[in-house]
XYZ file of C-alpha atoms in Angstrom:
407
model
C -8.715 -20.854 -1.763
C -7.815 -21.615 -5.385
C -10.792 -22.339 -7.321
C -10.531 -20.767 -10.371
C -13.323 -18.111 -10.589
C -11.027 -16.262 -14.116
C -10.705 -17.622 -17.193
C -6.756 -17.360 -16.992
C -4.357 -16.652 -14.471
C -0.161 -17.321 -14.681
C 1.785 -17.494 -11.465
C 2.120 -14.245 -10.084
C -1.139 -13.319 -10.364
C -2.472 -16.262 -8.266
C -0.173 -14.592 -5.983
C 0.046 -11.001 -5.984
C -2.945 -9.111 -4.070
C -3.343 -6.391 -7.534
C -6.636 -4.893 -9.001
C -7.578 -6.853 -11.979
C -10.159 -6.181 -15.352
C -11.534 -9.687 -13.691
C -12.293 -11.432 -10.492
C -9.435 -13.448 -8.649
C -8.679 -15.215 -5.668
C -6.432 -13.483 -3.030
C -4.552 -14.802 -0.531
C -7.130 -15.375 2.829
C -6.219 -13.289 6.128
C -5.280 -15.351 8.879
C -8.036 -16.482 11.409
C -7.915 -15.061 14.881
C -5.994 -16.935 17.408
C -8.169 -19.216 19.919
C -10.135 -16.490 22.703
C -9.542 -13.719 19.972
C -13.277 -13.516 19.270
C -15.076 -10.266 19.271
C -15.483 -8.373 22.233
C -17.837 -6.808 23.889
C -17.002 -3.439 23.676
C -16.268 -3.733 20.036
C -18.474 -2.263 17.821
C -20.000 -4.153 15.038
C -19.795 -2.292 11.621
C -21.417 -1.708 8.587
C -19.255 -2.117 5.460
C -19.211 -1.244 2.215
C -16.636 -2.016 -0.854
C -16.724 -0.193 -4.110
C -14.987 -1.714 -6.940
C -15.180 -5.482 -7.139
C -12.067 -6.991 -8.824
C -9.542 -8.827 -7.357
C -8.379 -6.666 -4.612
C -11.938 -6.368 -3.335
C -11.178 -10.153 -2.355
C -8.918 -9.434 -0.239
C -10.824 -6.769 1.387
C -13.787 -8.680 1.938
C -11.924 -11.754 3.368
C -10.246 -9.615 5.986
C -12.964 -8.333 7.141
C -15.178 -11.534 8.023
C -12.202 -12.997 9.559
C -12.004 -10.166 11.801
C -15.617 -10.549 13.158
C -16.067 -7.176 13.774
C -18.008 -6.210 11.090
C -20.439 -7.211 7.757
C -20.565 -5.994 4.299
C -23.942 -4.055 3.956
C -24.012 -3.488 0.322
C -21.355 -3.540 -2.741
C -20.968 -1.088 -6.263
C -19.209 -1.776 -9.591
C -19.974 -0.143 -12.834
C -20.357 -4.287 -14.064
C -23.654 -5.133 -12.904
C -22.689 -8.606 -13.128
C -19.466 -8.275 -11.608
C -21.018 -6.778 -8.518
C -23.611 -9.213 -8.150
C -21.289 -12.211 -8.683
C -19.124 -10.575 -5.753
C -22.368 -9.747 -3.372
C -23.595 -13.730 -3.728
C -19.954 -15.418 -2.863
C -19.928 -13.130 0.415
C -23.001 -13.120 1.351
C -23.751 -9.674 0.761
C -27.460 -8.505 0.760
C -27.138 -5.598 -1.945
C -25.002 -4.782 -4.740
C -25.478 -0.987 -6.615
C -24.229 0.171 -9.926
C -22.712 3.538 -8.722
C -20.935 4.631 -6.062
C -23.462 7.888 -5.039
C -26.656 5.189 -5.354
C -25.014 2.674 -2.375
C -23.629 6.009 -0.442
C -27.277 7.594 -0.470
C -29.308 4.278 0.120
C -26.916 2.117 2.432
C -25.054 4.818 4.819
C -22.186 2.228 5.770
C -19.722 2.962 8.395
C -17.011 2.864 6.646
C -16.237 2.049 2.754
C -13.087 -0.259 1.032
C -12.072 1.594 -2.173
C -11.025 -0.917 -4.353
C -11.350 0.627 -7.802
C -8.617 1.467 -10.076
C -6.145 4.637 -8.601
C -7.800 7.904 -10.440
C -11.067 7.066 -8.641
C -9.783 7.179 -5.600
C -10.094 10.650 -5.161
C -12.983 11.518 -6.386
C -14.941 8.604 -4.434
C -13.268 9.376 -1.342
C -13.759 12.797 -0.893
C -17.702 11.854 -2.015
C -17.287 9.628 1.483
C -16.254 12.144 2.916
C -19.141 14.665 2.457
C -21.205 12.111 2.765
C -19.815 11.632 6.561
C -18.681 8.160 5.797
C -15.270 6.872 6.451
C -12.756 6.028 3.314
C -10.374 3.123 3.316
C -8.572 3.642 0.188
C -6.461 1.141 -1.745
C -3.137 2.308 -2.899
C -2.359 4.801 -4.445
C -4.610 6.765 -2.584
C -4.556 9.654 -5.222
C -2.439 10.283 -8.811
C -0.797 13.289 -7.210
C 0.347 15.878 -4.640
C -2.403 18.216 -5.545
C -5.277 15.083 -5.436
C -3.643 14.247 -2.118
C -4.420 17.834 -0.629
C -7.667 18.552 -1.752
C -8.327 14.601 -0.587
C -6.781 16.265 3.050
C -9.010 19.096 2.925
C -11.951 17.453 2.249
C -11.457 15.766 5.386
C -11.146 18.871 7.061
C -14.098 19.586 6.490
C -15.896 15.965 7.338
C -16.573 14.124 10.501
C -14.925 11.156 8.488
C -11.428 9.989 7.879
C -9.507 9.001 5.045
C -7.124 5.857 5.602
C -4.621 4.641 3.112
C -4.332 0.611 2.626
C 0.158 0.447 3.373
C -0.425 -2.997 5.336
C 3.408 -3.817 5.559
C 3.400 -1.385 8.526
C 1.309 -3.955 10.441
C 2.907 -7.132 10.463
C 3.948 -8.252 13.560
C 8.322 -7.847 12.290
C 7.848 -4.333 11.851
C 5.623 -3.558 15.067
C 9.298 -5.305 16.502
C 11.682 -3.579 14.722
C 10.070 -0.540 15.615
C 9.847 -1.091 18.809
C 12.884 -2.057 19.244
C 14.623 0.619 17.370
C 12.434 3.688 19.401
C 13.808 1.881 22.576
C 17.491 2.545 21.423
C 18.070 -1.749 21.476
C 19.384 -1.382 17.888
C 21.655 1.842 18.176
C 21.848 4.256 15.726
C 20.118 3.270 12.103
C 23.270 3.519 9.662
C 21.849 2.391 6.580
C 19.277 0.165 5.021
C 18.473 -1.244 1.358
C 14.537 -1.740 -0.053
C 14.202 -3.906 -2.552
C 10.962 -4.243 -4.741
C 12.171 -6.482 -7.481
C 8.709 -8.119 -9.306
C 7.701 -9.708 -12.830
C 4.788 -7.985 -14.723
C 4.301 -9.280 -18.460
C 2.856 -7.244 -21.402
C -0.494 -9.132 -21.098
C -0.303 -8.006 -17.180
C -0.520 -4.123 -18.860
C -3.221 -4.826 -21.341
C -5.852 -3.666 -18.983
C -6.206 -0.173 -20.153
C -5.187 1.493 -17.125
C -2.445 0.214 -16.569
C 0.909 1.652 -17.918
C -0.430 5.270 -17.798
C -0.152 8.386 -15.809
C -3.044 9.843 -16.464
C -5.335 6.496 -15.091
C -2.497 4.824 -12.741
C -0.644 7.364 -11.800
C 3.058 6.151 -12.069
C 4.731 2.596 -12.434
C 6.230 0.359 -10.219
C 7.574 2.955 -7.892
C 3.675 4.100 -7.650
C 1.818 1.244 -7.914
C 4.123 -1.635 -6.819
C 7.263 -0.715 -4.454
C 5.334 1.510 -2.432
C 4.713 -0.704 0.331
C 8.322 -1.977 0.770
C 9.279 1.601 0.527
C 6.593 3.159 3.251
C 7.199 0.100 5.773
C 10.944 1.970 5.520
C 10.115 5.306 6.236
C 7.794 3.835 8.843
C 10.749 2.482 10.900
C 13.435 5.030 9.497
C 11.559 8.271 10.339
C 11.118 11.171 7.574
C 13.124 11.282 4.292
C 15.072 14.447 3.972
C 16.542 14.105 0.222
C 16.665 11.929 -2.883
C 18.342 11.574 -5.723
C 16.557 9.078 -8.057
C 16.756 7.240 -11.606
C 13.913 6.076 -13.882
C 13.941 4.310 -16.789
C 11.460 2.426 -19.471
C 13.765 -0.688 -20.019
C 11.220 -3.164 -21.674
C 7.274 -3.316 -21.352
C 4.993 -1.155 -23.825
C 3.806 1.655 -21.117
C 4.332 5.525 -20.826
C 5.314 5.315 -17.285
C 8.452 3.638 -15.982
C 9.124 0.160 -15.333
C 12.280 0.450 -12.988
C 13.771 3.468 -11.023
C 15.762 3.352 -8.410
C 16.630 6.041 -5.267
C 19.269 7.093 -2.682
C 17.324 8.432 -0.066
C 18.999 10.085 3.215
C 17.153 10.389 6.307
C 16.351 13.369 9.384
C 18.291 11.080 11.350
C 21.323 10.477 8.900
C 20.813 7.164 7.771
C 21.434 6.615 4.125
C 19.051 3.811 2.278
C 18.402 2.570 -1.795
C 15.469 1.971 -2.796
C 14.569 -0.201 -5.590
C 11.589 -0.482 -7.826
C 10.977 -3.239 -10.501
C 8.367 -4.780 -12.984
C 11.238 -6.184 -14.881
C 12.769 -9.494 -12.504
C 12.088 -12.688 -12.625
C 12.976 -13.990 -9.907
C 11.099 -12.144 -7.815
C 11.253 -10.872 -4.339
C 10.583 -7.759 -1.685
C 13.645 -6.994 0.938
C 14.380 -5.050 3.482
C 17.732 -5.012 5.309
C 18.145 -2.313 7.917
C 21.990 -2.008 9.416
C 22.564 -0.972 13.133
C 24.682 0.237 15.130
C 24.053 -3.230 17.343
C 22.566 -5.137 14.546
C 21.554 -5.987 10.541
C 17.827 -6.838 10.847
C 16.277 -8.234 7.324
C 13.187 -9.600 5.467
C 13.138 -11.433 3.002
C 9.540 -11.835 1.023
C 7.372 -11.252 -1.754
C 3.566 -10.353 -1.023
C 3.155 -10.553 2.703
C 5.931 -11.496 5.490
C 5.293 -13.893 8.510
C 7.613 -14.243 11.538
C 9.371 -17.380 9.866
C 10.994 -14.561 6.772
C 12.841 -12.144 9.430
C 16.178 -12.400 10.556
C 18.205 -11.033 13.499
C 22.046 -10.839 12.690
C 23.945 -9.135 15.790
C 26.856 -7.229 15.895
C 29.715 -8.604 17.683
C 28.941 -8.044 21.703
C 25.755 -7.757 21.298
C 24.429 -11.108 21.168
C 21.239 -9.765 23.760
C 19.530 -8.226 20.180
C 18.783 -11.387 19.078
C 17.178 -12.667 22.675
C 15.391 -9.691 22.643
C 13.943 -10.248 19.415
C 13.012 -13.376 20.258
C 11.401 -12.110 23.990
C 9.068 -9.934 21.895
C 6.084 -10.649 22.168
C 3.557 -8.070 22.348
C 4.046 -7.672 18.750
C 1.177 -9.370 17.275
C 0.827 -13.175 16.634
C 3.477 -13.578 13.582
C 0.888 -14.368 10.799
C 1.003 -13.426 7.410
C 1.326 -9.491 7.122
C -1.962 -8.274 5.407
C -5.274 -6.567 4.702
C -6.372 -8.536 8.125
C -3.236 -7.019 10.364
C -3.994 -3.071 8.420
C -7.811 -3.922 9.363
C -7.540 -4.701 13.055
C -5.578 -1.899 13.922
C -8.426 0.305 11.614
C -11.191 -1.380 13.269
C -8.849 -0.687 16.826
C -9.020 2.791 16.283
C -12.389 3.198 15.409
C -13.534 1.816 18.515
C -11.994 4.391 20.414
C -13.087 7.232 18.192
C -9.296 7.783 17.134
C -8.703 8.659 13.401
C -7.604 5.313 11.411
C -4.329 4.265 10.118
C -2.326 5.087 7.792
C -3.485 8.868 8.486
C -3.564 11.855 5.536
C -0.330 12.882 7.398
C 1.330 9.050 7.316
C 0.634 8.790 3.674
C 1.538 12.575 2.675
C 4.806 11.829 3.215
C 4.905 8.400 1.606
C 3.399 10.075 -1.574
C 5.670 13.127 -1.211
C 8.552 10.377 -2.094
C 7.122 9.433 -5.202
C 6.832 12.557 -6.275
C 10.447 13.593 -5.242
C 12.383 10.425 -6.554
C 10.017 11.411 -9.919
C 11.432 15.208 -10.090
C 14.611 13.870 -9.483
C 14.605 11.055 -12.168
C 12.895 13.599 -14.537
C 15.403 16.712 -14.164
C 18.107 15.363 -12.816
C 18.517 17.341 -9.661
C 18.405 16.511 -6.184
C 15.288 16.760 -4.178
C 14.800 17.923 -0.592
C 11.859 17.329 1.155
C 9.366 20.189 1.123
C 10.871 20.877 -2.326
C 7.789 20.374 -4.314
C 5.552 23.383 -3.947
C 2.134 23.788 -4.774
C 2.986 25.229 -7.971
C 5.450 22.303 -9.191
C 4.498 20.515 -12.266
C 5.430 17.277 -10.102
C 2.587 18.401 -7.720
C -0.134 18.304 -10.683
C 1.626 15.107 -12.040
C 4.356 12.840 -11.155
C 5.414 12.688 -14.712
C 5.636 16.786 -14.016
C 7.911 18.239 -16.305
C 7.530 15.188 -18.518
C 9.600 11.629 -19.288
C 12.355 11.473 -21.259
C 10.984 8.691 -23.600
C 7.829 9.229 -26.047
C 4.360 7.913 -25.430
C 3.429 4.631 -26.367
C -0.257 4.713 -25.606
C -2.940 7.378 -25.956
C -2.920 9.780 -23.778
């Protein structure tokens, strides 16, 4: 899986699963266990992915490993792009516009993989077009997107799901379970940790760096999956009281912040977010009452990067742990786990994860630990009204450093 299909790629982007100005290899799904093959009463789907740079690859991999499904047709604004993509899957048709494939193809479902201010726009034109949208992250550049994105559902026989794979690795389907059954005591306190290394060439593609095109930096863009697979075991956020700063790369938005977040349920967490670290990594410790249970990663977890530290007397946390095992099969968490439980839910007529409700409130965060960072003042969930600045923007009320690029 490392032929080199782009002219140039360093380290981290062989490694990171990020949208790209060019094609790259992404890391491959796992393949389904032996007897894991496709059911009967699974439904075979017709796919569709618009946008075809590097996170497309990841898209497109997960779902032929899952069997369930083929890709029908493909769009990019690059002709070329598009039709190099359509002949390394196998894909019979490629389109230069999102409405042509939408009119002509009438997939089941479509993977938006184009940068984050078309999200929006192209999934609520799935939407009214009856077709389901799987949407990359960010799913939209703000609050207000978010809720006319939520209405426009409303009003379709579609859904809108939001790519947050972490949730579906088979650690966190665990820990939650584990922590919902009361094995774990009361959550006390946890620590997320997004600590990555993005050069100055990484934020030469146009887009990048801005808030009008991307919608925020690394706490938009980058820590947001560490930070929803927390609220995803913790429960909802109640406050936060946050810090942003541009330390070092030439972009308007910021390249580190950092949160104290406390929960409905009392536990206190930080969250970091980082472009700036080289040695990179993505944690997650939570602390029990009965137990500390961490991962340790950087772009996707397996079984192998979790550990189980009991408290004294309660030695049975870590046998339970271990006896666990309706969790999944412990591969690599990914686009494959997120599309399995998608496809899952499909075939029962269910509305898809991460729902407009999951993500709201993942999204909601961002936009809190920005109005915090920005004024200075604590933010309560709920906080951020209709009529907020940080509902039209997460820069809101603006940053306190000058613009580097145009806007």
């Amino acid at each position: 899986m490392r032929e080199a299909i782009t002219p140039r790629l360093t380290e981290h982007d062989e490694q990171a699963v990020e949208y790209t100005d060019s094609v790259k290899v992404c890391p491959a799904p796992d393949p389904p266990r032996p007897g894991e093959g496709t059911k009967m009463s699974q439904r075979n789907y017709r796919a569709a992915i618009i946008g075809t740079g590097g996170i497309a690859h990841a898209h497109a991999q997960a779902l032929q490993a899952s069997g369930r499904g083929s890709l029908v047709a493909v769009a990019d604004v690059d002709a070329a792009r598009a039709a190099e993509f359509a002949a390394k899957y196998g894909v019979p048709r490629s389109h230069t516009s999102a409405e042509e494939l939408l009119r002509e193809e009438r997939p089941d479902f479509v993977h938006l993989c184009t940068p984050p201010h078309l999200h929006a726009p192209l999934a609520i034109a799935c939407l009214e077009a009856g077709v389901t949208a799987l949407v990359e992250k960010p799913p939209t550049l703000s609050l207000a997107e978010f809720d006319a994105l939520t209405e426009a559902e409303r009003r379709s026989t579609a859904h809108v799901a939001t790519v947050l794979q972490h949730r579906f690795g088979a650690g966190a389907i665990r820990l939650r379970r584990l922590a919902d059954a009361g094995e774990l005591g009361r959550p006390l306190l946890a620590t997320c940790l997004t600590q990555w290394y993005r050069d100055e060439e990484y934020f030469a593609v146009p887009w990048r760096g801005t808030w009008g095109s991307e919608g925020g930096g690394p706490t938009m863009g980058h820590g947001i999956h560490q930070f929803d697979l927390l609220f995803s075991v913790l429960g909802p956020w109640r406050e936060v009281t946050a810090v942003a700063a541009r330390q070092s790369r030439s972009v308007d938005t910021e390249d580190v912040s950092m949160a104290l977040v406390t929960f409905e349920n009392g536990a206190v967490a930080t969250v970091v977010n980082s472009v700036l670290s080289p040695r990179q990594t993505s944690q997650l410790r939570f602390d029990y009452e009965r137990a500390t249970v961490e991962v340790d990663h950087l772009y996707g977890y397996t079984d192998d990067d979790w550990t189980v530290t009991p408290a004294p007397g309660h030695d049975d946390v870590t046998a339970l742990w271990g006896r666990d095992g309706s969790a999944g099969d412990g591969g690599r968490s990914g686009h494959g786990h997120w599309l399995k439980a998608v496809l899952d839910a499909l075939d029962k007529g269910e509305a898809p994860p991460v729902t407009v409700e999951d993500a709201r409130r993942t999204m909601e965060f961002v936009a809190a630990l920005y109005a915090s960072a920005f004024t200075g003042e604590r933010v309560r969930t709920g906080q951020i009204t209709a009529d907020s600045p940080f509902a039209q923007r997460m820069d809101g009320t603006g940053t306190p450093w000058e613009r580097v690029r145009n806007p």
